[in-house]
Coordinates of C-alpha atoms in Angstrom, one line a residue:
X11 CA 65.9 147.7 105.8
X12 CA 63.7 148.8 103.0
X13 CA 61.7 152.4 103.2
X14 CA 58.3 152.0 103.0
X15 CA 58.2 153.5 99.6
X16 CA 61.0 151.3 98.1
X17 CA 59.0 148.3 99.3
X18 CA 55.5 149.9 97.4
X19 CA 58.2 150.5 94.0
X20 CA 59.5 146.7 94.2
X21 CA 56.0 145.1 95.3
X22 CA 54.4 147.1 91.9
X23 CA 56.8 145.4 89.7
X24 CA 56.4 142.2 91.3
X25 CA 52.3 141.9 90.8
X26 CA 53.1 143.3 87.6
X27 CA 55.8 140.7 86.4
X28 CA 53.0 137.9 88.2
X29 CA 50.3 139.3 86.0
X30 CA 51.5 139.5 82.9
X31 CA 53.1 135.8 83.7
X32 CA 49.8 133.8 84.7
X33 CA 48.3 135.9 81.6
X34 CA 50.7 134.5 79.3
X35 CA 49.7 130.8 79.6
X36 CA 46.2 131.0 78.3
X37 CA 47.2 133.2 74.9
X38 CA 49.8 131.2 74.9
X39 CA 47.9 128.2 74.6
X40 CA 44.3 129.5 73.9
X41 CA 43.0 128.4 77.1
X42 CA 39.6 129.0 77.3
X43 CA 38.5 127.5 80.4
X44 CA 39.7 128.4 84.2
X45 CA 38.2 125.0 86.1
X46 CA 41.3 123.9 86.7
X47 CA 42.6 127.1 88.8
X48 CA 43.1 126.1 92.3
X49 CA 45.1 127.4 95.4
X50 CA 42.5 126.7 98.3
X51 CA 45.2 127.7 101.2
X52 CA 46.4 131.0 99.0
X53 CA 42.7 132.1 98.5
X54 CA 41.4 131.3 101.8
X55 CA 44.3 132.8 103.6
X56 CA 44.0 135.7 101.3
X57 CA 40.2 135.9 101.6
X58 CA 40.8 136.6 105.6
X59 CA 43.5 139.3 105.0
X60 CA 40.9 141.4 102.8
X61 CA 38.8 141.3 105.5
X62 CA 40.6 142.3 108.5
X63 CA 42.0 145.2 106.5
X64 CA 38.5 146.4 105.2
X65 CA 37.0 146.1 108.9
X66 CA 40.6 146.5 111.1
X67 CA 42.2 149.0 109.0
X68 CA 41.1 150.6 106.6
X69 CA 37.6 151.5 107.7
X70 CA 39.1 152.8 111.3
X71 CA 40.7 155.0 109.0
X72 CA 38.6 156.0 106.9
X73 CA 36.2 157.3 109.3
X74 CA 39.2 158.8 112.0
X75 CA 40.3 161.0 109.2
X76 CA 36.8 162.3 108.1
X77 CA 36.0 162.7 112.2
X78 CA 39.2 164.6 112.3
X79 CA 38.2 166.9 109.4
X80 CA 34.9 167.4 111.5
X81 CA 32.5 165.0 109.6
X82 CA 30.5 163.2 112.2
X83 CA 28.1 162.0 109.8
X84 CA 29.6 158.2 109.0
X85 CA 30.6 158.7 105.2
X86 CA 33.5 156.1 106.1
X87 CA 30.9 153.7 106.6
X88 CA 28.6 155.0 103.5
X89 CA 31.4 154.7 101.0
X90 CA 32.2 151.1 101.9
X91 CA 28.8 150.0 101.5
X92 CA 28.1 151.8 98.6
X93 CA 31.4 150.1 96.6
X94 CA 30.5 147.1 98.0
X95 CA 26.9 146.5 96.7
X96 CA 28.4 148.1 93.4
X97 CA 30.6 145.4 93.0
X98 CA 28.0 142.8 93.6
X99 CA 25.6 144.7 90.9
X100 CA 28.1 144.2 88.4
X101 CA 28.6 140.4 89.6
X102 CA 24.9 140.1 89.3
X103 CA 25.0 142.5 86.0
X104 CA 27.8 140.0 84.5
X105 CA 25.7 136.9 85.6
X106 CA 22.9 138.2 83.7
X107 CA 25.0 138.7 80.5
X108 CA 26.2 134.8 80.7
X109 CA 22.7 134.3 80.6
X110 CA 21.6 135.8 78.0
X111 CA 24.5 135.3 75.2
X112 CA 26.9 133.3 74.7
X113 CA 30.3 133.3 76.9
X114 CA 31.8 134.1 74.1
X115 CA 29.9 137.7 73.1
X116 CA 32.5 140.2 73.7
X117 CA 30.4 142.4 76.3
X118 CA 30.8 140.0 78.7
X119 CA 34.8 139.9 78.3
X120 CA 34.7 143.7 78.9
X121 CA 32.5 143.9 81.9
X122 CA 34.7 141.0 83.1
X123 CA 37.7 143.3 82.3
X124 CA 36.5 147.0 83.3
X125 CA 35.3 145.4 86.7
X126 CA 38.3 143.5 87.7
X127 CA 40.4 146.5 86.8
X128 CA 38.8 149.1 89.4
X129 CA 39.5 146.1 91.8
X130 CA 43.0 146.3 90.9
X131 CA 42.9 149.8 90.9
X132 CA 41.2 150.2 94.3
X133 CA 44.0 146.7 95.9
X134 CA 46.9 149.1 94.6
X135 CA 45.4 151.9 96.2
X136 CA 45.0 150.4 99.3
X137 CA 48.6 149.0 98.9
X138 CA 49.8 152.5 98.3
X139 CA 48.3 154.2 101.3
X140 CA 49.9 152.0 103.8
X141 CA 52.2 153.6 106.3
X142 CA 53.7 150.4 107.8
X143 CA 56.4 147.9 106.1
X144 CA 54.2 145.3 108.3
X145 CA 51.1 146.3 106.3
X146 CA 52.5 146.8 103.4
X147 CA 54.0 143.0 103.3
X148 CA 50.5 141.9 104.4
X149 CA 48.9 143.6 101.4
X150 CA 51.1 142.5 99.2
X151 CA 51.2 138.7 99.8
X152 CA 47.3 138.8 99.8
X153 CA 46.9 140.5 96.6
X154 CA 49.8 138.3 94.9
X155 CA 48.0 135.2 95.6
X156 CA 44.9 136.3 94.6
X157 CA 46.1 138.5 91.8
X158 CA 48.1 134.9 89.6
X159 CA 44.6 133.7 89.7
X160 CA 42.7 136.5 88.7
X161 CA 45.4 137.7 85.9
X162 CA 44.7 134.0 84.4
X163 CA 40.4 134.1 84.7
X164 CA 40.8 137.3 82.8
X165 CA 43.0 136.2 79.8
X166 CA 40.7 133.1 79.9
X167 CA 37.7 135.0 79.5
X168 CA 39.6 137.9 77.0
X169 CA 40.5 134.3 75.0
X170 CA 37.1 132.9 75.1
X171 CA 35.5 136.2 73.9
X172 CA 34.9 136.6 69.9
X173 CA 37.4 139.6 70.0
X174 CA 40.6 139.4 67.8
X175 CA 43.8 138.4 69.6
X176 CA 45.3 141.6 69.1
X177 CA 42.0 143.4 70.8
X178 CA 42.3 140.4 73.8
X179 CA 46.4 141.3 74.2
X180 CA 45.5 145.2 74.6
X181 CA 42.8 144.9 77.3
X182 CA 45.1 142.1 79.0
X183 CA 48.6 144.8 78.7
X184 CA 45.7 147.4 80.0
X185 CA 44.7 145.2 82.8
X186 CA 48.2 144.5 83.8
X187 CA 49.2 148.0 84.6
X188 CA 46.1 148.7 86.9
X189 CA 47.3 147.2 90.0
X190 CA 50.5 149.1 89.8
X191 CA 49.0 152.3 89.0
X192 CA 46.7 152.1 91.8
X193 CA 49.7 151.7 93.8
X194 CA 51.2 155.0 92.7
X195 CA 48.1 156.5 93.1
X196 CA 47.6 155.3 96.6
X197 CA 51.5 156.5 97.7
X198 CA 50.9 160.4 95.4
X199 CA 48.0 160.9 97.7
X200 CA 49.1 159.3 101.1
X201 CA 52.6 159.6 100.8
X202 CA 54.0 161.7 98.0
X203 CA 52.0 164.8 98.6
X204 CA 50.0 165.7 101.8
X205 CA 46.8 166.5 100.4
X206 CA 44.7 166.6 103.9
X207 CA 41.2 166.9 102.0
X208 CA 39.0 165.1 101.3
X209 CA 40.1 162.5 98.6
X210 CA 42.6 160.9 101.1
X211 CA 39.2 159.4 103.6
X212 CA 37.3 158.6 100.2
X213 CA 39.9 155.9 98.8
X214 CA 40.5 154.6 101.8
X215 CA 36.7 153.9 102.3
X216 CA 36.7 152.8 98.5
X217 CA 39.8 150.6 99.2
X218 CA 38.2 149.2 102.1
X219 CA 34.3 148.4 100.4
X220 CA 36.8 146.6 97.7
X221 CA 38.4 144.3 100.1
X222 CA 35.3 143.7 102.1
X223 CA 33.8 142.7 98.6
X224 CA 36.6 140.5 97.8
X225 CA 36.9 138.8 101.2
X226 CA 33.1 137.8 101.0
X227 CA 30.6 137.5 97.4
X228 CA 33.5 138.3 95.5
X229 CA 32.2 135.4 92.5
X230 CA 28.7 134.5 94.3
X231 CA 28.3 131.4 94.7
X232 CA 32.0 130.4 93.9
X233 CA 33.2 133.3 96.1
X234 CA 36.0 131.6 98.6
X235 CA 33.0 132.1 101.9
X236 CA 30.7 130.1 100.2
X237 CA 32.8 127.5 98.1
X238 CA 35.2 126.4 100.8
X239 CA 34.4 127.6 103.9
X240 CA 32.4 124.0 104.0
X241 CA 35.9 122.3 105.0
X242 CA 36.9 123.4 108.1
X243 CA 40.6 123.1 107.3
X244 CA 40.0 126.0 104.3
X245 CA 38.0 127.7 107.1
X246 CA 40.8 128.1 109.2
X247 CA 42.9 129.9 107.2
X248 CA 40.7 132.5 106.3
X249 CA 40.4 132.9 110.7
X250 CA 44.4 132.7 109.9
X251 CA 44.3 135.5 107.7
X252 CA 42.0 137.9 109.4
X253 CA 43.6 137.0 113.0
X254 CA 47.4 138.0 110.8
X255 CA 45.6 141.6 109.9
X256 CA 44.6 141.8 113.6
X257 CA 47.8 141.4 115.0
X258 CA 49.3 143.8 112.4
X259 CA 46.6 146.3 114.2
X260 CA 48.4 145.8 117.4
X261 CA 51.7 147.4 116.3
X262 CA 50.4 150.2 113.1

């Protein structure tokens, strides 16, 4: 049976071997469109996971450990909030950009980039703070599926940009290693050092605003709620998915 940690150290190099693999394609072949991406039951299913742990887990959480360090006032709740409408001002920000240049302009690559790397950041985190081998599986196989998908957008949109190759492989190695480092930060300040102040309550409500982002507008009007939650069978899964992070609630 693995330790928790050991699991966190194999899962890291995992999403980082699946991200630098589904990046590889597009420079590979100078792919610059991502229509043809599609995994319905992966990002579905994954869609409902992100959001039982933002509302099941993570948010509990959040707010217990700022209650227990005598904060009644619900920061928990203010934090998650606060990411979340962040994220959707940069989605709004980046739609704006499209707008008004070309896809190609090199602005919108970097928004692109600098946004989906605090997502990674802030999906390691949460990763990394998990106590439970149960959770900690959970997370994992959520942010795999959607990470393949995500690592392959990105290199898309770093390939479609006007900057160099070279410039488009650094931001891509950069991105890569975000998702992994977020998972070392989430175990140094949950697991590898008992910090008890109050950092610990503010990435968890970060973590948790990210995956309540991700498992509702994360893309607008192509987010996963909006673009197949129409078919009833896609539908399902994401109940599957959030009714999986409930049950993990009953035993963590």
């Amino acid at each position: 049976m693995f330790s928790a940690t050991s699991l966190k150290i194999i899962f890291a190099i995992s999403i980082f071997i699946v991200i630098l693999i589904a990046g590889w394609y597009p420079f590979r072949k100078r792919i610059k469109d991502d229509k043809h991406i599609d995994f319905p039951i992966g990002e579905t299913l994954a869609t409902g996971v992100f959001l039982g742990a933002a509302l099941l887990h993570m948010l509990p959480e959040s707010n217990s450990l700022f209650k227990s360090m005598g904060y009644d006032y619900p920061f928990a709740f203010i934090i998650t909030g606060a990411v979340f409408l962040i994220f959707l001002w940069f989605e709004h920000l980046g739609k704006e950009l499209y707008h008004h240049h070309s896809s190609e302009h090199p602005a919108f690559a970097i928004l692109a980039w600098a946004m989906l790397s605090v997502h990674s950041i802030m999906l390691g985190a949460a990763l990394g703070l998990a106590h439970y081998n149960s959770m900690i599986i959970m997370l994992f196989l959520a942010i795999i599926t959607h990470k393949w998908a995500e690592s392959f957008a990105i290199a898309v949109q770093l390939n479609r940009s006007s900057m160099s190759t070279n410039t488009s492989m650094i931001f891509f190695i950069l991105f890569s290693f975000m998702t992994p480092l977020g998972i070392y930060l989430g175990w140094y300040f949950g697991h590898g050092i008992e910090t008890s102040s109050l950092f610990d309550p503010i990435l968890i409500a970060a973590s948790a605003g990210t995956f309540l982002y991700l498992g509702t507008l994360h893309g607008l009007e192509r987010c996963v709620m909006v673009e197949r939650c129409c078919n009833l069978t896609d539908f399902s899964f994401v109940i599957i998915g959030f009714l999986l992070m409930a049950s993990v609630a009953i035993y963590v």
